[in-house]
PDB file of C-alpha atoms in Angstrom:
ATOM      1  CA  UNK K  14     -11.395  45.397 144.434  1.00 57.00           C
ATOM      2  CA  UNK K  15     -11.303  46.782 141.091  1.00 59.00           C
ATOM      3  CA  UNK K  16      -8.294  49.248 140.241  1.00 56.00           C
ATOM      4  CA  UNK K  17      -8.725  52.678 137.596  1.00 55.00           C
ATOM      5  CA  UNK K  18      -6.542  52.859 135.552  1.00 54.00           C
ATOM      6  CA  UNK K  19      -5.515  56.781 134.758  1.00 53.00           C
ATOM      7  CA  UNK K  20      -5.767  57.011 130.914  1.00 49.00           C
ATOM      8  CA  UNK K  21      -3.869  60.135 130.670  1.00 48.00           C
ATOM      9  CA  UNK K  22      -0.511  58.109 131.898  1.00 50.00           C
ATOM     10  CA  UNK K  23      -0.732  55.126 129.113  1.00 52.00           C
ATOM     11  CA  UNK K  24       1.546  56.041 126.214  1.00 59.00           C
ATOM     12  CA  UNK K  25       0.989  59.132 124.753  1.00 59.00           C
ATOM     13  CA  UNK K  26      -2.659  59.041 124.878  1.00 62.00           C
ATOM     14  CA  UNK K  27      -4.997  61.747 126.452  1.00 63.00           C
ATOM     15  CA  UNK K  28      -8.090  61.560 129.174  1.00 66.00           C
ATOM     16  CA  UNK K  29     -10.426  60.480 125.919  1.00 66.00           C
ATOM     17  CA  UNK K  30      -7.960  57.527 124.830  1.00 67.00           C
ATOM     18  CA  UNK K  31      -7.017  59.045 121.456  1.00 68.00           C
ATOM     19  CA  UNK K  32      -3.099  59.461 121.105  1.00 65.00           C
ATOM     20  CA  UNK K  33      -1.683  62.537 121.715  1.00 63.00           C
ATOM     21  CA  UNK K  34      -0.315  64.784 118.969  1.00 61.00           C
ATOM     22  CA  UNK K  35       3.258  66.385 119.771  1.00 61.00           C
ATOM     23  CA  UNK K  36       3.924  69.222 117.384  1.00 56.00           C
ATOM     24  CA  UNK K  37       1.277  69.148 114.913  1.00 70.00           C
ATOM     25  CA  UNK K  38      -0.773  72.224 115.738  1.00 73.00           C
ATOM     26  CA  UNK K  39      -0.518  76.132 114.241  1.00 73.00           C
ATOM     27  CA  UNK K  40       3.312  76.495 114.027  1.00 72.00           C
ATOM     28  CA  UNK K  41       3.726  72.954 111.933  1.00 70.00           C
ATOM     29  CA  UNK K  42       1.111  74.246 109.237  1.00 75.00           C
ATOM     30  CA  UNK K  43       2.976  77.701 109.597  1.00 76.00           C
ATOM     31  CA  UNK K  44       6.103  76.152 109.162  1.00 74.00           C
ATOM     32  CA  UNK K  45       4.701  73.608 105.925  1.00 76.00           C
ATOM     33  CA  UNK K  46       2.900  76.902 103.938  1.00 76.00           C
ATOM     34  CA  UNK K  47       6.379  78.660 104.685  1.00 66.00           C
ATOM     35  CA  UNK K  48       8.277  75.619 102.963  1.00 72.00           C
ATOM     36  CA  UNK K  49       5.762  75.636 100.256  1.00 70.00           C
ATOM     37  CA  UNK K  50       5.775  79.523  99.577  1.00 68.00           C
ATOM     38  CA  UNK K  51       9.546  80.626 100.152  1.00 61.00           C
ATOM     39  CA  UNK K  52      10.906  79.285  96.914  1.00 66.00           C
ATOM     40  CA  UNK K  53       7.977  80.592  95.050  1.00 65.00           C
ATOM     41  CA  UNK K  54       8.385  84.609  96.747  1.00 60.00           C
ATOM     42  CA  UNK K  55      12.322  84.214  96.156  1.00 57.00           C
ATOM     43  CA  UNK K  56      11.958  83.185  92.411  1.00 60.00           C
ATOM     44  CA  UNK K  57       9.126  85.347  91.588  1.00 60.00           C
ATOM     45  CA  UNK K  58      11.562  88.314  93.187  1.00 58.00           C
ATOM     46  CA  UNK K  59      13.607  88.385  90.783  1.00 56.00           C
ATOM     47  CA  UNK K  60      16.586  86.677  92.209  1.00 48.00           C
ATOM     48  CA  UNK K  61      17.275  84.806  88.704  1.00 46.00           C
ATOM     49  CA  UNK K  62      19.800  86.711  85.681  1.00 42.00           C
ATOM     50  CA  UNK K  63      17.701  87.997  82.919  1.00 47.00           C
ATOM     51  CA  UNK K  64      19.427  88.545  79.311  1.00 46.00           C
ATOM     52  CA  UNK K  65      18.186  89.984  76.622  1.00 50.00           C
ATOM     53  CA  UNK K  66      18.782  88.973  73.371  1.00 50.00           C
ATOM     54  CA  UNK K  67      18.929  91.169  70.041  1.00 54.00           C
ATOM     55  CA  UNK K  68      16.967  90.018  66.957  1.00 50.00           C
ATOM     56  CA  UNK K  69      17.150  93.828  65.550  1.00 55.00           C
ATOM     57  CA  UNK K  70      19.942  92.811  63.344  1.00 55.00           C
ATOM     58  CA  UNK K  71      21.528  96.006  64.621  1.00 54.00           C
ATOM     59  CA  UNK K  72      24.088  94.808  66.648  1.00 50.00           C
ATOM     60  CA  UNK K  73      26.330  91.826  66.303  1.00 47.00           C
ATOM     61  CA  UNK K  74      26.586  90.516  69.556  1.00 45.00           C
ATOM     62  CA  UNK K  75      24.118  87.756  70.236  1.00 42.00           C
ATOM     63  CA  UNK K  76      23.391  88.849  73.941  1.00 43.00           C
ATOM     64  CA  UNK K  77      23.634  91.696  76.965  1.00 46.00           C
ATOM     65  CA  UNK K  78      23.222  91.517  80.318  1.00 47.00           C
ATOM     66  CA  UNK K  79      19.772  93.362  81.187  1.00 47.00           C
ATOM     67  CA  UNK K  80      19.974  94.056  84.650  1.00 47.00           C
ATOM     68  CA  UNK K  81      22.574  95.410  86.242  1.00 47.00           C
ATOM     69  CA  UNK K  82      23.293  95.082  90.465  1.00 46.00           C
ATOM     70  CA  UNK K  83      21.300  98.099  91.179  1.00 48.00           C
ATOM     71  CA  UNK K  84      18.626  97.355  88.730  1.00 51.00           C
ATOM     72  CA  UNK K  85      17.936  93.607  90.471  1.00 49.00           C
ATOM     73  CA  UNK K  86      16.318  95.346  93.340  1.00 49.00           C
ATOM     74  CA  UNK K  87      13.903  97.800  91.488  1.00 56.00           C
ATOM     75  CA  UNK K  88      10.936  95.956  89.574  1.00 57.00           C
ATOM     76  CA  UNK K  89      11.060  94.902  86.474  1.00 58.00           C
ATOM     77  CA  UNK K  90       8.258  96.614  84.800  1.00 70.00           C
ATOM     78  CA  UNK K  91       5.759  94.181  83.084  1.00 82.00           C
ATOM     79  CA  UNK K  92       5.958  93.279  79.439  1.00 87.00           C
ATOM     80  CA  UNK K  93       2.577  93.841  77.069  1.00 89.00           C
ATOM     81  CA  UNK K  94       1.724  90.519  75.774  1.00 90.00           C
ATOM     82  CA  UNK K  95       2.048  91.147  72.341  1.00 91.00           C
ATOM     83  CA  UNK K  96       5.756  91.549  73.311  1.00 93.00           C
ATOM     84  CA  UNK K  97       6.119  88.683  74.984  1.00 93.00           C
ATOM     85  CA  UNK K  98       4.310  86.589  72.194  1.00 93.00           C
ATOM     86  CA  UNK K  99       6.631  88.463  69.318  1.00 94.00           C
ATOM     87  CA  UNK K 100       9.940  87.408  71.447  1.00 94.00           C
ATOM     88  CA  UNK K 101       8.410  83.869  71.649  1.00 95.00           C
ATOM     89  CA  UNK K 102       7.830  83.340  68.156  1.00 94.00           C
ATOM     90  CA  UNK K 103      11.386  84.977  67.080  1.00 94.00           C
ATOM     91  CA  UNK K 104      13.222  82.680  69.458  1.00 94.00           C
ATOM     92  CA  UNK K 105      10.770  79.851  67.574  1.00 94.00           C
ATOM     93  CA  UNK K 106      11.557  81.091  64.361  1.00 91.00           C
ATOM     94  CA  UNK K 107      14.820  80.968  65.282  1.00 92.00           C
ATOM     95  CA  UNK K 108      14.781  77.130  66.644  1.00 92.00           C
ATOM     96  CA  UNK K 109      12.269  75.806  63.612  1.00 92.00           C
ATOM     97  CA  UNK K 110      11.097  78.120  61.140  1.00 91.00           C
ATOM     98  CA  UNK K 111       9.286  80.571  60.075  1.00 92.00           C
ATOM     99  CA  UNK K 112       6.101  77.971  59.319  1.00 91.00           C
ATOM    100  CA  UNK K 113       5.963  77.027  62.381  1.00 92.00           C
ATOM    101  CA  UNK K 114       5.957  80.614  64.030  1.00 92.00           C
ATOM    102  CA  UNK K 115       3.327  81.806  62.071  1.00 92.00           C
ATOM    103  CA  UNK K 116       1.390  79.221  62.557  1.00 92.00           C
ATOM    104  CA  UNK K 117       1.478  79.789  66.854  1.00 93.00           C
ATOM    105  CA  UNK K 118       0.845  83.500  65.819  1.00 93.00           C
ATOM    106  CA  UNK K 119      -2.261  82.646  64.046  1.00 91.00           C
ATOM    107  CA  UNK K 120      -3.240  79.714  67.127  1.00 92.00           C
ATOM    108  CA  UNK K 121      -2.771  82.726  69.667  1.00 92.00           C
ATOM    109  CA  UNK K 122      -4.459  85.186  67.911  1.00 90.00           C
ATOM    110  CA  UNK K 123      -6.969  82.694  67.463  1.00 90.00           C
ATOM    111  CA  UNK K 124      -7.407  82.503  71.540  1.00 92.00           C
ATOM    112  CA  UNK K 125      -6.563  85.539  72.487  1.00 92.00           C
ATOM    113  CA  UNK K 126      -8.752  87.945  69.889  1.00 89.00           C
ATOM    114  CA  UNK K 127      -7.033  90.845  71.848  1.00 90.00           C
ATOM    115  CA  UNK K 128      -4.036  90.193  69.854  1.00 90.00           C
ATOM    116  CA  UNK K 129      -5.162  90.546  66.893  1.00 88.00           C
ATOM    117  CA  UNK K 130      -4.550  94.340  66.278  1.00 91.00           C
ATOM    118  CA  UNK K 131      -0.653  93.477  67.006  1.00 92.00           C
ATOM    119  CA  UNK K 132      -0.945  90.599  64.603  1.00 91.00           C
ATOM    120  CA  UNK K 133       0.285  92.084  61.435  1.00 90.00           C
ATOM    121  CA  UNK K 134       3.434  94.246  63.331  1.00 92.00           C
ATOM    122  CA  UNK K 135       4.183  90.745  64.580  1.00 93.00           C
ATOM    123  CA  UNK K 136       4.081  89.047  61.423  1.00 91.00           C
ATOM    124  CA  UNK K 137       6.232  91.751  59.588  1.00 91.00           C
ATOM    125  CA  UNK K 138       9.047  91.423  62.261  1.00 93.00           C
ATOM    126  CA  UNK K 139       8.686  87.328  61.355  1.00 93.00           C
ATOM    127  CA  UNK K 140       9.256  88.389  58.004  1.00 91.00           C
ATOM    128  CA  UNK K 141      11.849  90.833  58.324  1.00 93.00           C
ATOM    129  CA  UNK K 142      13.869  87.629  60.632  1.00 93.00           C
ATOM    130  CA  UNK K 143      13.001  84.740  58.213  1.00 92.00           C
ATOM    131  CA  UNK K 144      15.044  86.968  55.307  1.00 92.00           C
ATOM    132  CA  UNK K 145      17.914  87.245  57.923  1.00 93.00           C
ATOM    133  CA  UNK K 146      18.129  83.676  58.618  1.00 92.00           C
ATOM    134  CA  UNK K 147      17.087  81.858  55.597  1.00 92.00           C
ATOM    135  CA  UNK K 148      17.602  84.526  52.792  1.00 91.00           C
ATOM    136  CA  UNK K 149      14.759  86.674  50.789  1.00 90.00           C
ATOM    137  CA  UNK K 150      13.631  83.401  48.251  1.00 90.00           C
ATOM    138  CA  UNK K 151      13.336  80.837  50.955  1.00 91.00           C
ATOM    139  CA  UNK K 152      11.791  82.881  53.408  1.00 90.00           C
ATOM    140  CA  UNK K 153       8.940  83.776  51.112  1.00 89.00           C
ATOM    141  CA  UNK K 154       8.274  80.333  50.670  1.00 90.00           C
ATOM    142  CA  UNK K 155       6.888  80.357  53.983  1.00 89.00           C
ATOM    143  CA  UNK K 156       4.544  83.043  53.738  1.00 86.00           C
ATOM    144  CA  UNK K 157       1.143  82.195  54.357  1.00 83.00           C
ATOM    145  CA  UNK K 158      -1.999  83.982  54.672  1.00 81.00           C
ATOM    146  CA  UNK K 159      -1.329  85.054  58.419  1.00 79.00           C
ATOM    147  CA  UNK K 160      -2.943  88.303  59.405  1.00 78.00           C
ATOM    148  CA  UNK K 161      -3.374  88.884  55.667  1.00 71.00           C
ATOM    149  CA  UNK K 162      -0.342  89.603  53.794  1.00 75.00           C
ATOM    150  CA  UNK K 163       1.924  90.836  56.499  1.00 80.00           C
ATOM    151  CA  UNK K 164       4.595  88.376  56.588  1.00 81.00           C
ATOM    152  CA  UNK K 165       5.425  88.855  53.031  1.00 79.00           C
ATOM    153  CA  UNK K 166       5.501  92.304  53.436  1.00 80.00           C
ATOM    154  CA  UNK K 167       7.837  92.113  56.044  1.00 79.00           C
ATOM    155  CA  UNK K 168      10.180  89.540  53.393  1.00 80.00           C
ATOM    156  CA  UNK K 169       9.636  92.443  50.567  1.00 82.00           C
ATOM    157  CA  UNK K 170      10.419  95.025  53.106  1.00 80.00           C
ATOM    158  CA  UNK K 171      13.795  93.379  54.305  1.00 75.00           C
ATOM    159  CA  UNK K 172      14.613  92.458  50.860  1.00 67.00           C
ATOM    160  CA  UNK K 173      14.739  95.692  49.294  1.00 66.00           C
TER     161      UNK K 173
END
């Protein structure tokens, strides 16, 4: 006499005699993407401080709070990317010096040929920075051909 055996009773495997998966089906790759995503959504919110800093000149104090508690829930509208490249390369200036700004100005305006009307504006506000930080003669020792002569303009302009 021969006895069945019911395969659906040996542990935790189905009819077929593969193991049965507890929990692994729509709401466990719901729940993954959700662990995944949420930290993205919340930074990209703007949940994070912003602060703005002032390279003007203008105004003494080094930085101001940009958003207040009301503004944190409206959008922040976007920034052109000339902006954000002339921000970038004053902060750089700022860290290195002006050689090594203006040569990222002339790399990105080398990849991004759309940039390249903003070039010289961006160069003269390197200019105008380099004489704040380093003084008219040594920041005219940096200039270098960089959307033509704009960078020393922006020295001469600062200077005078």
């Amino acid at each position: 006499m021969k006895h069945s055996t019911n395969h659906s009773t040996r542990h935790g495997h189905g009819p077929s005699g593969r193991p049965i998966r507890h929990g692994r089906g729509p709401a466990h790759r719901i729940g993954r993407t959700l662990a995944l995503v949420l930290p993205v959504v919340l930074v990209l919110s703007g949940t994070l401080a912003v602060t703005r800093v002032d390279w003007s000149g203008n105004d003494s104090s080094t930085s101001a709070l940009a958003a207040s508690a009301e503004d944190v829930s409206r959008r922040a509208p976007s920034r052109a990317p000339q902006d954000v490249l002339r921000d970038k390369l004053l902060l750089e200036l700022q860290e290195k010096n002006p050689g090594v700004a203006l040569t990222h100005l002339q790399e990105a305006v080398n990849g991004r040929p759309s940039l390249g009307r903003h070039c010289a504006s961006i160069a003269r506000a390197l200019g105008r920075a380099a004489v704040r930080a380093y003084g008219p003669t040594r920041a005219q020792s940096f200039a270098r051909p960089v959307c033509d002569t704009s960078f020393a303009t922006g020295v001469a302009a600062q200077h005078t």
